[in-house]
Structure formats: structure tokens, C-alpha cells
Short mmCIF file of C-alpha atoms and ligand atoms in Angstrom, two decimals:
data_model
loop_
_atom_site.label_atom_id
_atom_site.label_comp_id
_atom_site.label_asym_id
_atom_site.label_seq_id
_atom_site.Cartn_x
_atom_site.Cartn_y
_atom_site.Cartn_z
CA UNK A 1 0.15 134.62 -3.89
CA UNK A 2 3.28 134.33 -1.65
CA UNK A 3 2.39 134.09 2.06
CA UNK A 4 3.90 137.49 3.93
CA UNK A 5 5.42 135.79 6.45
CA UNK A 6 7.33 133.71 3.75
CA UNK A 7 8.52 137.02 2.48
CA UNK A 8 9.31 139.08 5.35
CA UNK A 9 11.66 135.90 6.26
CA UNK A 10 13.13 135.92 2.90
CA UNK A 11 13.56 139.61 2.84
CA UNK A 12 15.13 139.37 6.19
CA UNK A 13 17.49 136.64 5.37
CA UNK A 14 18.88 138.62 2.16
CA UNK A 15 19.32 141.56 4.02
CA UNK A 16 21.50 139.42 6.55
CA UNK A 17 23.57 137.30 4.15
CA UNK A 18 24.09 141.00 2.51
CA UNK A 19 25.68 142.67 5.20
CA UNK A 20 27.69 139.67 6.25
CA UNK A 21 29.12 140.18 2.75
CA UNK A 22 29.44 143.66 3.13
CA UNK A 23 31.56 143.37 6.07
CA UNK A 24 33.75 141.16 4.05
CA UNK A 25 34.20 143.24 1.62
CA UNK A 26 34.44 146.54 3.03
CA UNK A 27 37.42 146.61 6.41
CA UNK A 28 37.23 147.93 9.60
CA UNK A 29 39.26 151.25 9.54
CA UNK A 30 41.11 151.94 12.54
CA UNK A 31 42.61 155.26 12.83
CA UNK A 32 45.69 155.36 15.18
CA UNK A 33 44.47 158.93 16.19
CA UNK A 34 41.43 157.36 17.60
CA UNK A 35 43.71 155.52 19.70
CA UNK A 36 45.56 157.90 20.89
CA UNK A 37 48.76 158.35 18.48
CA UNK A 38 49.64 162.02 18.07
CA UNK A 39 51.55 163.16 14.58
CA UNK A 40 53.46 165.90 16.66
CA UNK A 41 56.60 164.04 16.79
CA UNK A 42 56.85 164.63 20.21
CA UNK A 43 54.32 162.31 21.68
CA UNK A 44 55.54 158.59 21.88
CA UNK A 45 52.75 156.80 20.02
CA UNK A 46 53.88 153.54 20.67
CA UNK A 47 50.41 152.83 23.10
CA UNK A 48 48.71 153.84 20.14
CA UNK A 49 49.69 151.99 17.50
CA UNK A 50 49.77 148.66 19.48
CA UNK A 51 46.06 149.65 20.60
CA UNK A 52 45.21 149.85 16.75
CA UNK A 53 47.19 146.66 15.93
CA UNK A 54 44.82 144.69 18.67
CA UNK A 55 41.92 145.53 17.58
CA UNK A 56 42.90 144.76 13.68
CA UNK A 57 44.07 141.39 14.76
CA UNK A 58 41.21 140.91 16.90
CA UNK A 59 38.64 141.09 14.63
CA UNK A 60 37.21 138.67 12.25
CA UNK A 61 37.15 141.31 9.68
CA UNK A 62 39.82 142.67 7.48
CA UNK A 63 41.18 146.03 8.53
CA UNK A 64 42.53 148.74 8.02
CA UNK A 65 45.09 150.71 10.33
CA UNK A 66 45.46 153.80 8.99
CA UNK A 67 48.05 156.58 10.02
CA UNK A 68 47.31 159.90 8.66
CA UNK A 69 50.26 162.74 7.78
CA UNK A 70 51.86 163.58 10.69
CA UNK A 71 55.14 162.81 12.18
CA UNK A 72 54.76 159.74 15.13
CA UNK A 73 57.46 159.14 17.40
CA UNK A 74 57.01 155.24 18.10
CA UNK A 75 59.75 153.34 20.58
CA UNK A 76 60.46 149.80 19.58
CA UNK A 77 57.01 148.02 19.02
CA UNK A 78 55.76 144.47 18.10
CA UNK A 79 53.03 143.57 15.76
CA UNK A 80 52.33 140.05 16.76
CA UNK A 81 50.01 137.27 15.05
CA UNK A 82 47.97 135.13 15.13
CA UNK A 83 45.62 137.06 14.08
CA UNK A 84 41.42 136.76 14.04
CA UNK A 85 42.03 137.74 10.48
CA UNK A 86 44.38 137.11 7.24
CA UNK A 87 44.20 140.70 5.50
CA UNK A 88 45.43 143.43 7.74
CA UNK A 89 46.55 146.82 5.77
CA UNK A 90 48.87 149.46 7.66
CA UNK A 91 48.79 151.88 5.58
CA UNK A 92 50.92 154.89 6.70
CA UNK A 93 50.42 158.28 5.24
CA UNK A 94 52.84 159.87 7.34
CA UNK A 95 56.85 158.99 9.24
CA UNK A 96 56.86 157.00 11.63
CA UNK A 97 60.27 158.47 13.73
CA UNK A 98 62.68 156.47 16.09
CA UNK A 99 63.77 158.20 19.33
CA UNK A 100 66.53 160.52 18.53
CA UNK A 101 68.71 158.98 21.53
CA UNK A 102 69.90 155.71 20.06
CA UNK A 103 70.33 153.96 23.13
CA UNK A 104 66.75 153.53 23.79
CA UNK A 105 66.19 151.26 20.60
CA UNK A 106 69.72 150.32 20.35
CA UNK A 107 69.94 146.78 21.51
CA UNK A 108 66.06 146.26 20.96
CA UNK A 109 67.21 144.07 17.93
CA UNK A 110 64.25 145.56 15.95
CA UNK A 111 62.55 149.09 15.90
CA UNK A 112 59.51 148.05 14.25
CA UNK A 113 59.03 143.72 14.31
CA UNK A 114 55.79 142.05 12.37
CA UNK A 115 56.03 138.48 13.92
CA UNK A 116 53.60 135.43 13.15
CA UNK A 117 52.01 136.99 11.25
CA UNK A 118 49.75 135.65 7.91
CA UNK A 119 48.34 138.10 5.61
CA UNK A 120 49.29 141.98 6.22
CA UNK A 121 50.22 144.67 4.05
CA UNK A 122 52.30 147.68 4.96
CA UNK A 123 51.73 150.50 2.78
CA UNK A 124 53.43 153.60 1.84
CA UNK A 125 55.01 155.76 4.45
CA UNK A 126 58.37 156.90 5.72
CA UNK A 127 60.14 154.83 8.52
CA UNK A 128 63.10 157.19 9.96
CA UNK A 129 65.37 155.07 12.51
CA UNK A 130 67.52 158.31 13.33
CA UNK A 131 70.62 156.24 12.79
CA UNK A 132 73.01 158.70 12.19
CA UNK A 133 74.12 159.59 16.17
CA UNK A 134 74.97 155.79 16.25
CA UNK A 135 76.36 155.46 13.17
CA UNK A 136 78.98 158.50 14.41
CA UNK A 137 79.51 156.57 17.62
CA UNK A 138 80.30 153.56 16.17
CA UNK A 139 82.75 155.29 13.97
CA UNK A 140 84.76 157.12 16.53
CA UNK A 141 85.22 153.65 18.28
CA UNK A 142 83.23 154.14 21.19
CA UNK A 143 81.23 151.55 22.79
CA UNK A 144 78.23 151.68 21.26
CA UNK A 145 74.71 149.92 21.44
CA UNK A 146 74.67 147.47 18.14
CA UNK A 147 71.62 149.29 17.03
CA UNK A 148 67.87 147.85 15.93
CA UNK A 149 66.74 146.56 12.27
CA UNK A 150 64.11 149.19 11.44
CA UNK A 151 61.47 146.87 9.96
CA UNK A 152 61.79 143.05 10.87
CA UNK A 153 58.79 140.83 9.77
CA UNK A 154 59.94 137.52 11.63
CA UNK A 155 58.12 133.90 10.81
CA UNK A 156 55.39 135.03 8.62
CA UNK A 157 53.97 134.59 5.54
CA UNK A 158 51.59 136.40 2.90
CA UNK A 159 53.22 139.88 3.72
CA UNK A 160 53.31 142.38 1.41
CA UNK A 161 55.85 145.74 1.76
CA UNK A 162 54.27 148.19 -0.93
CA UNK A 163 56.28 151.85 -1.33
CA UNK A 164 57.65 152.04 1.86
CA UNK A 165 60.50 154.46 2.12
CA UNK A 166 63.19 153.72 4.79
CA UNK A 167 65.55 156.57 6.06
CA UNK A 168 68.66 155.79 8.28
CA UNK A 169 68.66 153.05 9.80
CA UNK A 170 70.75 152.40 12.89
CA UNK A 171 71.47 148.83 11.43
CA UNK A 172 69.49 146.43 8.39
CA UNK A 173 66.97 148.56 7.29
CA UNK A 174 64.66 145.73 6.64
CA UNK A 175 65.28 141.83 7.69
CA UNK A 176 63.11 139.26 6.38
CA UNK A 177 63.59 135.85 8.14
CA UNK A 178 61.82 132.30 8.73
CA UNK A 179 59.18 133.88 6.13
CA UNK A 180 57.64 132.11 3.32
CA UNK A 181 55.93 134.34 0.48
CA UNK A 182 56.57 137.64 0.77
CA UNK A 183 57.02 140.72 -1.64
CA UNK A 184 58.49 143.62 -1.21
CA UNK A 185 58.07 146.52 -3.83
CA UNK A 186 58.59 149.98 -4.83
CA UNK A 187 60.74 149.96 -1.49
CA UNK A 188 63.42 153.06 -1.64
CA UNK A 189 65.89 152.68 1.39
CA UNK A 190 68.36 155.39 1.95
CA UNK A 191 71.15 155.96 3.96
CA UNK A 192 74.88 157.51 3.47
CA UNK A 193 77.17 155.39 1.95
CA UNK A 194 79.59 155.66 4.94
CA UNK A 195 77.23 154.55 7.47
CA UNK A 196 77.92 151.04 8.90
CA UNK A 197 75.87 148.12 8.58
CA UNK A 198 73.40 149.47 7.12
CA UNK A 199 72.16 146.54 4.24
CA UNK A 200 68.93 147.66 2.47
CA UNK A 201 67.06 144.41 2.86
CA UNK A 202 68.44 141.44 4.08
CA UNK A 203 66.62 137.76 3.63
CA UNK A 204 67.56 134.64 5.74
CA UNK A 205 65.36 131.11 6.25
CA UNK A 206 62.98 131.89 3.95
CA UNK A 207 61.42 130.65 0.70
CA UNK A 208 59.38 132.75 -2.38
CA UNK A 209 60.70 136.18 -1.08
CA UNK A 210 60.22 139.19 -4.16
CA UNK A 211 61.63 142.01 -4.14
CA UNK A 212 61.12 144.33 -7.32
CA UNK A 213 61.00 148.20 -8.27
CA UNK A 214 63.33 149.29 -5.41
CA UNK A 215 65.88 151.66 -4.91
CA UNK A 216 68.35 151.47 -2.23
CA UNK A 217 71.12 153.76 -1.32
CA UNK A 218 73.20 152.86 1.59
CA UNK A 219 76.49 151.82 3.47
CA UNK A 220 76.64 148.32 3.37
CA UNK A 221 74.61 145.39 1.02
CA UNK A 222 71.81 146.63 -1.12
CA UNK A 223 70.73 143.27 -0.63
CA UNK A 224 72.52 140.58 1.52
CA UNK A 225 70.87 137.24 1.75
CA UNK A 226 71.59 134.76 3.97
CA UNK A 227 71.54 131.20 5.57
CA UNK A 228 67.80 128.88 4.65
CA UNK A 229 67.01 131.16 1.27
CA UNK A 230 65.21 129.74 -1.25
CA UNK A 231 63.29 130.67 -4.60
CA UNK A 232 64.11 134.14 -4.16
CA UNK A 233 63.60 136.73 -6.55
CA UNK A 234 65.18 140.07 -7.37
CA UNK A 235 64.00 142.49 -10.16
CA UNK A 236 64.55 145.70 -11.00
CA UNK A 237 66.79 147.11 -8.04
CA UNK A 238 69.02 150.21 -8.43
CA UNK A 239 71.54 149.76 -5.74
CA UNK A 240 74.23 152.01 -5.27
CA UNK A 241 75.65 153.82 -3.23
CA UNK A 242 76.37 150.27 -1.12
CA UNK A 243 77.98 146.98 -1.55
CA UNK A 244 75.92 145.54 -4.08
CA UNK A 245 73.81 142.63 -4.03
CA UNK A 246 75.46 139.69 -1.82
CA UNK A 247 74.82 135.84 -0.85
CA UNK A 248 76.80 136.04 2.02
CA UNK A 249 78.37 135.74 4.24
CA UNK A 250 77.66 132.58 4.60
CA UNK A 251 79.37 129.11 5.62
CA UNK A 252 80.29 130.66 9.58
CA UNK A 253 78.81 128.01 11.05
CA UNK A 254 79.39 124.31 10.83
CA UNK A 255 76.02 123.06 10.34
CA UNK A 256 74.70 125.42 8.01
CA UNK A 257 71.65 126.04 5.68
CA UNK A 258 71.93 126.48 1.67
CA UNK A 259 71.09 129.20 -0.82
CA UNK A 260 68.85 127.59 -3.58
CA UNK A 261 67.32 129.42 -6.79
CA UNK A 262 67.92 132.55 -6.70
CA UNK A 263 67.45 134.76 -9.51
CA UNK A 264 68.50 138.60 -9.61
CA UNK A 265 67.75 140.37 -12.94
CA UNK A 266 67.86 144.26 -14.65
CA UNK A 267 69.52 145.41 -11.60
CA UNK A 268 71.85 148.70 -11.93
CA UNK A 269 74.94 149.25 -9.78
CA UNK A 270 76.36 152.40 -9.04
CA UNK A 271 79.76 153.54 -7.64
CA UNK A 272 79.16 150.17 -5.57
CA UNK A 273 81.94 148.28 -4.06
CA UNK A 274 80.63 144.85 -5.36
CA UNK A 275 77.92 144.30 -8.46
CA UNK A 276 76.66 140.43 -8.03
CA UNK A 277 78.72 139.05 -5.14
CA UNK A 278 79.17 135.50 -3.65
CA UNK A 279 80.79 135.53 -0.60
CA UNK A 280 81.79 132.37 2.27
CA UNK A 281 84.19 132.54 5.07
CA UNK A 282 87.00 130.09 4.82
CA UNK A 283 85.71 127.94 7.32
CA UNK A 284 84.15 124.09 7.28
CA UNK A 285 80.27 124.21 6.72
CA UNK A 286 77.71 122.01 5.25
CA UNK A 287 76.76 125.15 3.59
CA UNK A 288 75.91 125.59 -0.65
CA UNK A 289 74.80 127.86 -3.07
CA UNK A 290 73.25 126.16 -6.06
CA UNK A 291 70.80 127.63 -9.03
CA UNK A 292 71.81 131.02 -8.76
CA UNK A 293 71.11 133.59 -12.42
CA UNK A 294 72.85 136.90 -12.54
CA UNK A 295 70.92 138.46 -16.00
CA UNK A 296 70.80 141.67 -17.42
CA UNK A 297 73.21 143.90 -15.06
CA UNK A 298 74.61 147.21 -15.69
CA UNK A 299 77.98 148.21 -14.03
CA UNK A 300 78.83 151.75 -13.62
CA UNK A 301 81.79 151.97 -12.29
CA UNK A 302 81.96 149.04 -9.36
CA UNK A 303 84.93 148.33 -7.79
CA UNK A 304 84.48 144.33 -7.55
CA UNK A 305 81.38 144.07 -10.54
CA UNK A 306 81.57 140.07 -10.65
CA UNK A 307 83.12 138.03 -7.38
CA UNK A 308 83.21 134.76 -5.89
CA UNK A 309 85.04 134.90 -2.68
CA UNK A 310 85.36 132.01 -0.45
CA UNK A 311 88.56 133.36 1.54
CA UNK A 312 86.44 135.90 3.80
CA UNK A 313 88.28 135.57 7.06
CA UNK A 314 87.81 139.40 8.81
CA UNK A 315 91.30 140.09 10.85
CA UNK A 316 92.31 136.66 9.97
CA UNK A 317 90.06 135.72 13.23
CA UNK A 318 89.01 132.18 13.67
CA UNK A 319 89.36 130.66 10.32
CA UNK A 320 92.91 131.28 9.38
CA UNK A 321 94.72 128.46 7.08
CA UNK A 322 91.04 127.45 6.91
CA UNK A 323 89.07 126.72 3.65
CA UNK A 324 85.68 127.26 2.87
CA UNK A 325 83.36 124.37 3.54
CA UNK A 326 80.26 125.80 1.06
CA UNK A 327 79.47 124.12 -2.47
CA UNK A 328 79.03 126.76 -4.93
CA UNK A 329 77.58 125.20 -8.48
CA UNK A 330 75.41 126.02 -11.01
CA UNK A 331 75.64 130.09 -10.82
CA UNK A 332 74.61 131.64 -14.38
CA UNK A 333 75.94 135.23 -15.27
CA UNK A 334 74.41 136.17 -18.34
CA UNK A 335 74.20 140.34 -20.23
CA UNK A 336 76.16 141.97 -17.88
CA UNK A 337 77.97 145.03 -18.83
CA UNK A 338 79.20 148.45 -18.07
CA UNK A 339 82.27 149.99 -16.14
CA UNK A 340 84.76 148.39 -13.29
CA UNK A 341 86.53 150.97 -11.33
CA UNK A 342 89.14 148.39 -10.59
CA UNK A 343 91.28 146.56 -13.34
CA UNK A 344 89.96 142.87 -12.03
CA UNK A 345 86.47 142.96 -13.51
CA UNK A 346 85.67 139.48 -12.91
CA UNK A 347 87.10 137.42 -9.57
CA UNK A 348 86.32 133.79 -8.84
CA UNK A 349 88.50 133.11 -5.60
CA UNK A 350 86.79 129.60 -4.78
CA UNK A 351 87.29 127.28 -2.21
CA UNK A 352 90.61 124.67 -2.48
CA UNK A 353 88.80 121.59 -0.95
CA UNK A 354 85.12 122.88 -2.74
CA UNK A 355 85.78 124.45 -6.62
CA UNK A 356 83.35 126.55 -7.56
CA UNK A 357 81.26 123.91 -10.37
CA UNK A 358 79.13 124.85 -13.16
CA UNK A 359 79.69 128.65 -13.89
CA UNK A 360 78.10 130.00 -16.82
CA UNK A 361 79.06 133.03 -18.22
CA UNK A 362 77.39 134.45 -21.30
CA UNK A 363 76.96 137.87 -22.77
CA UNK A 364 79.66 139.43 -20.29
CA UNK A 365 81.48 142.80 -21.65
CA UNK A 366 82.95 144.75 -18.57
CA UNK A 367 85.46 147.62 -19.39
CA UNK A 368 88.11 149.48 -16.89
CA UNK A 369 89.51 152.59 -18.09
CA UNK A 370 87.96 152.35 -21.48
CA UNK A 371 90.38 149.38 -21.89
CA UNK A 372 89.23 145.44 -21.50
CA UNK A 373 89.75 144.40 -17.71
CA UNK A 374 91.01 141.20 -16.41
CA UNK A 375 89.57 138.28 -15.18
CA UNK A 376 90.53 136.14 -12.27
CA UNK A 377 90.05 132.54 -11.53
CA UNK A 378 91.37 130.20 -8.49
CA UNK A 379 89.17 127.06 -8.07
CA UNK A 380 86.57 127.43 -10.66
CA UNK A 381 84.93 125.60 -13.23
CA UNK A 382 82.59 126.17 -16.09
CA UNK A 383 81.72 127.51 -19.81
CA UNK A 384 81.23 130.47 -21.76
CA UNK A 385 79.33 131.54 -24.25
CA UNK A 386 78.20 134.56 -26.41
CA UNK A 387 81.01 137.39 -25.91
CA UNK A 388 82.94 138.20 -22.73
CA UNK A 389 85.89 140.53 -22.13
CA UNK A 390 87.23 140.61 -20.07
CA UNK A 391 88.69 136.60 -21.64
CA UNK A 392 87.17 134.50 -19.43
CA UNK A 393 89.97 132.10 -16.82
CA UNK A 394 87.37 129.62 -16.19
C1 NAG B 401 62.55 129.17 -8.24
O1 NAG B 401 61.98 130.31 -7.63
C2 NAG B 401 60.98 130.94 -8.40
C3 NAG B 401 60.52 132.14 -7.61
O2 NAG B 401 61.60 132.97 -7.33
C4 NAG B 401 59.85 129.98 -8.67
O3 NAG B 401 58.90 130.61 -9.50
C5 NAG B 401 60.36 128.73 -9.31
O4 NAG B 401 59.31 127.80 -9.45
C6 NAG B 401 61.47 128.12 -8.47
N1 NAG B 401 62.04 126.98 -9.16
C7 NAG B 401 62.11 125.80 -8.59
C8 NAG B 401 62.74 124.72 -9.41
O5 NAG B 401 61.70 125.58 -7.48
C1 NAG B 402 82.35 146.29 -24.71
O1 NAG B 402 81.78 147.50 -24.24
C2 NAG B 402 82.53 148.64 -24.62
C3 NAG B 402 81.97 149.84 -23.90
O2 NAG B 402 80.58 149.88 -24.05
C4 NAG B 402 82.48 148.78 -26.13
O3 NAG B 402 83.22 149.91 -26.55
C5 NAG B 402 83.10 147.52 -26.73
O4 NAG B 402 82.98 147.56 -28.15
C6 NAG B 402 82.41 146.27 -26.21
N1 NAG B 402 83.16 145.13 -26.63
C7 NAG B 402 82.73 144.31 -27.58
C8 NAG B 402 83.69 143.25 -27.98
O5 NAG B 402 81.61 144.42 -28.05
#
């Protein structure tokens, strides 16, 4: 027979290597309630989401911070890292609602900023920047604050963005930057198509970004992408209305980072001003674009469905007689079809001193006015295959 000390001790040291793995499996919940948020609207619940975020980060534990229904009226905030912990979940039930006067956010840069941070999921929810007082300002001509990014996540990695829905922004409704694997999904961002500045999501410095099952509805870029991107991936978008789906603008700087691999596929355009757009101001940069695929689009009636445009030089500022200092090569544009709402379906207006090298077109049938559109080429080099109308100028 066992000795009873032996198995009191063993009892006691199954019980404890149980509830350490207990506590890994099940999080900490931390209820921004308990820490005194209010869903009134009315309250400013900034105190008590930050309290909620310590803790979270604090402990060794995953977590949970958890924001019931409710309306919460949060000033700009900042959910920093490093963190005790790699799995934090925000998981928002209800809006969170920027301050209805603009200027208290306005030059904040972001509304909402997750920075250094490694492993945290934001869940669900509504994120309302009340953009549309600054969006009238800035229209009328006033002087106006720039206005914040609603969601920045800055230098991170391992974030996941899971059906988040993001309501007028006063600028980019989300920016993802100096990041390295993150995914954004069933995202719906939605703003009026006349409001300025407003890009869905916009990418820059940052490697093995995802973004799939979204729907975006705004007044600039349904998705811009910028400077340092790299292995990015686009699926399933519905953009529109907006200005499509743009790398660019890039090449404004000298000394410039490259695009590299990016792939954007079953994407849907509507009443856009731009379908898949390239886009570099004419000025000298060490800038390039390389390993780009364009596959399985759907135009419905876009202005600009198909463009390469090196000449962007706003009010001829700063870069004029200039040319564009960015390599674009190897850019694949393969099943894309539907309406143009202008008669130039297809524009490749490359760079004099940098042609455009290694364009692939394949399966490309675009149609204004029930009629075959044109096709324009200045700079640019490559093959076709399969069937394209309109007759391809490469
Ligand atoms: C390109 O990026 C995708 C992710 O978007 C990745 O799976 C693939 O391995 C990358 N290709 C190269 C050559 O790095
Ligand atoms: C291109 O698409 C149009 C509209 O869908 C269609 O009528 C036309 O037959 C297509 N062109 C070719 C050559 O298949």
C-alpha cells in the first residue's frame, strides 16, 4: 500500500499543475464597467478603458476586455505594449463614440492607437469617429484641425481585427504601420463618398498584412498602401463608393521604401473612381513596386478601372518637369471584367526615365457604353495573353 503522505503530495501537486492550466486556458475577463466606463454616451470612458487595458497587459494571463452594449464616449486613448501577456481580446459589444467637437481629437493623429503591441485581438463592435463636422469644415475651406485615424495599431505584430465596423472617420479609418503579421477581417468601414480623406484601411512598413471579407464604403482609397509593404494580401473586398484599391502615392521622398508581393484578388468595385490603381509622383525616388497580381476583379462602372500613373504632381507643386523615380515591374492583371464609366478602360502613364517592365495582362474584357473601350500606354512594357478588349498598347 501507498504511503498517505505520498498521496496527499501527489494529490496536491495535480491539483496545482491543474489550475495552473486552467488559468491558461480560461482568461481573465475584465469588464470596462468594473472600471468605471459608462455606456451612456455621455460619460468620457477614456479612464476606464485604459484602467482595463493595464490590468490585461499586466497580467501573466490571457484576457479578456470586454465592453458590453452601450454607447462609450472615449477621447483619444493609447493601448500600449509590452505586455505581461501575448493574447489580449477586446472584444466590444457595443460603439465606442468620438467627441462630437472635432477639435478635441483633431490633431491627436489617432483616436484609438494599439502600439507595441504582440498578440491582441479586437473584436466586433462599432468605432464612430463623428467625422462629419470636420469633414464640412474642411470642405468650406476653413482652417481646420487635420483630423485623427480612428484605429491605428503602430509597430506590432500578431494582431488580429475581427468584424469591426468603422463609421466616419475624421481621416484613415484604420492605419496599419511598422507591423508584421496582421489580419484584418470581416471589417465594414463606411463613410460618404464625398468626405475627404477618408481611406478605409491604409498599410505602410509592414510585412504579411491580410485583409479579407471586408466591405468599405468611403471618400477616398478603399485601400491605399504605402511606403515598406510587403507580402500583403487582399481578398474578397467590396470597395465602392471610394477610390479603389491604390499603391500609392508613393515615390515623394528621395530615399524611399518599395512595395513587394502584393496580391489583391475577387475584389468588386463600384461607382469607384479607380479599380486596381498604381500611382507615383513624378519625382526622383529610390522607390519600386515589384510582384504585384491583380486577379479576378469585377468593374461596375469605374471611372479609371486599370491605371498606372507615374505623373501625380497635385497643383503642379514641387515636382513639375519632374519624372518619377519608382521602378514598376512585374505587375500581373489577370480576369478582370465589367463596366468603365470612362472611354479609357485601361491607362499605363509610366515613368520616361523608369518604363513600367513586365506587365502581364491576361483574361481582361472591360466595356464602356456597351461598346469596347480604349487602352492607353506611355512607357510600358509587357505581354498578353488569353482575351483583352479593350486591344491591349503594351
Ligand atoms: C508573398 O506574400 C504571401 C502572403 O501575402 C506569402 O504567402 C508568400 O510566401 C510571399 N511570397 C514570397 C516570395 O515571399
Ligand atoms: C466582353 O464583355 C461584354 C459584356 O459582358 C460581352 O458582351 C462581350 O462579349 C465580351 N467580349 C468578349 C470578346 O468576350
Amino acid at each position: 500500500m501507498a504511503n498517505p503522505a505520498y498521496i496527499l503530495v501527489s494529490v496536491a501537486l495535480v491539483l496545482g499543475l491543474l489550475s495552473e492550466s486552467l488559468a491558461a486556458i480560461n482568461p481573465v475577463t475584465y469588464n470596462v464597467l468594473d472600471s468605471g466606463a459608462k455606456g451612456d454616451g455621455q460619460t468620457d470612458s477614456t479612464a476606464g478603458f485604459m484602467k482595463a487595458w493595464s490590468a490585461a497587459c499586466g497580467t501573466t494571463n490571457p484576457a479578456i476586455i470586454y465592453a458590453p452594449p452601450g454607447r462609450y464616449l472615449l477621447r483619444n486613448a493609447r493601448f500600449r505594449g509590452q505586455c505581461e501577456n501575448k493574447a489580449i481580446r477586446i472584444r466590444i459589444d457595443g460603439t465606442l463614440v468620438a467627441p462630437s467637437d472635432y477639435n478635441v481629437i483633431g490633431n491627436a493623429g489617432n483616436w484609438l492607437l494599439v502600439e507595441g503591441a504582440d498578440g491582441v485581438s479586437i473584436e466586433g463592435g462599432f468605432l464612430d469617429g463623428q467625422g462629419t463636422g470636420l469633414w464640412a469644415c474642411k470642405t468650406s475651406g476653413k482652417t481646420c484641425p487635420i483630423g485623427a485615424t480612428t484605429l491605428g495599431i503602430s509597430n506590432s505584430k500578431n494582431v488580429l481585427i475581427n468584424g469591426l465596423t468603422s463609421l466616419n472617420s475624421q481621416m484613415f479609418h484604420i492605419v496599419i504601420n511598422g507591423c508584421d503579421n496582421i489580419k484584418v477581417q470581416g471589417v465594414k468601414v463606411l463613410a460618404s463618398g464625398n468626405s475627404p480623406n477618408t481611406d478605409g484601411i491604409h498599410v505602410q512598413f509592414s510585412t504579411r498584412v491580410t485583409i479579407l471579407n471586408s466591405q468599405i464604403s468611403t471618400g477616398d482609397d478603399c485601400v491605399s498602401i504605402g511606403p515598406g509593404t510587403s507580402n500583403l494580401w487582399i481578398e474578397n473586398v467590396n470597395c465602392g463608393p471610394g477610390h479603389g484599391i491604390s499603391i500609392g502615392s508613393l515615390g515623394r521622398d528621395l530615399k524611399e521604401d518599395g512595395v513587394e508581393n502584393v496580391t489583391v484578388k475577387t475584389v468588386t468595385f463600384k461607382n469607384t473612381q479607380n479599380g486596381v490603381r498604381i500611382k507615383t509622383w513624378a519625382r526622383q525616388s529610390t522607390g519600386y513596386v515589384r510582384g504585384v497580381l491583380f486577379q479576378h476583379a469585377i468593374m461596375n462602372n469605374v471611372q479609371n478601372p486599370i491605371v498606372i500613373d507615374q505623373n501625380y504632381c497635385p497643383n503642379n507643386k514641387n515636382c513639375p518637369g519632374q519624372v518619377s523615380g519608382v521602378k514598376i515591374s512585374d505587375v500581373t492583371y489577370e480576369d478582370i471584367h465589367g463596366t468603365s464609366a470612362t472611354a479609357v478602360a485601361v491607362k499605363f502613364d509610366c515613368s520616361k526615365t523608369n518604363p513600367c517592365q513586365e506587365i502581364r495582362m491576361e483574361d481582361v474584357n472591360l466595356t464602356y457604353k456597351n461598346q469596347a473601350a480604349k487602352a492607353s500606354c506611355a512607357n510600358a512594357a509587357g505581354t498578353t495573353s488569353g482575351l483583352i478588349e479593350p486591344t491591349s498598347c503594351l
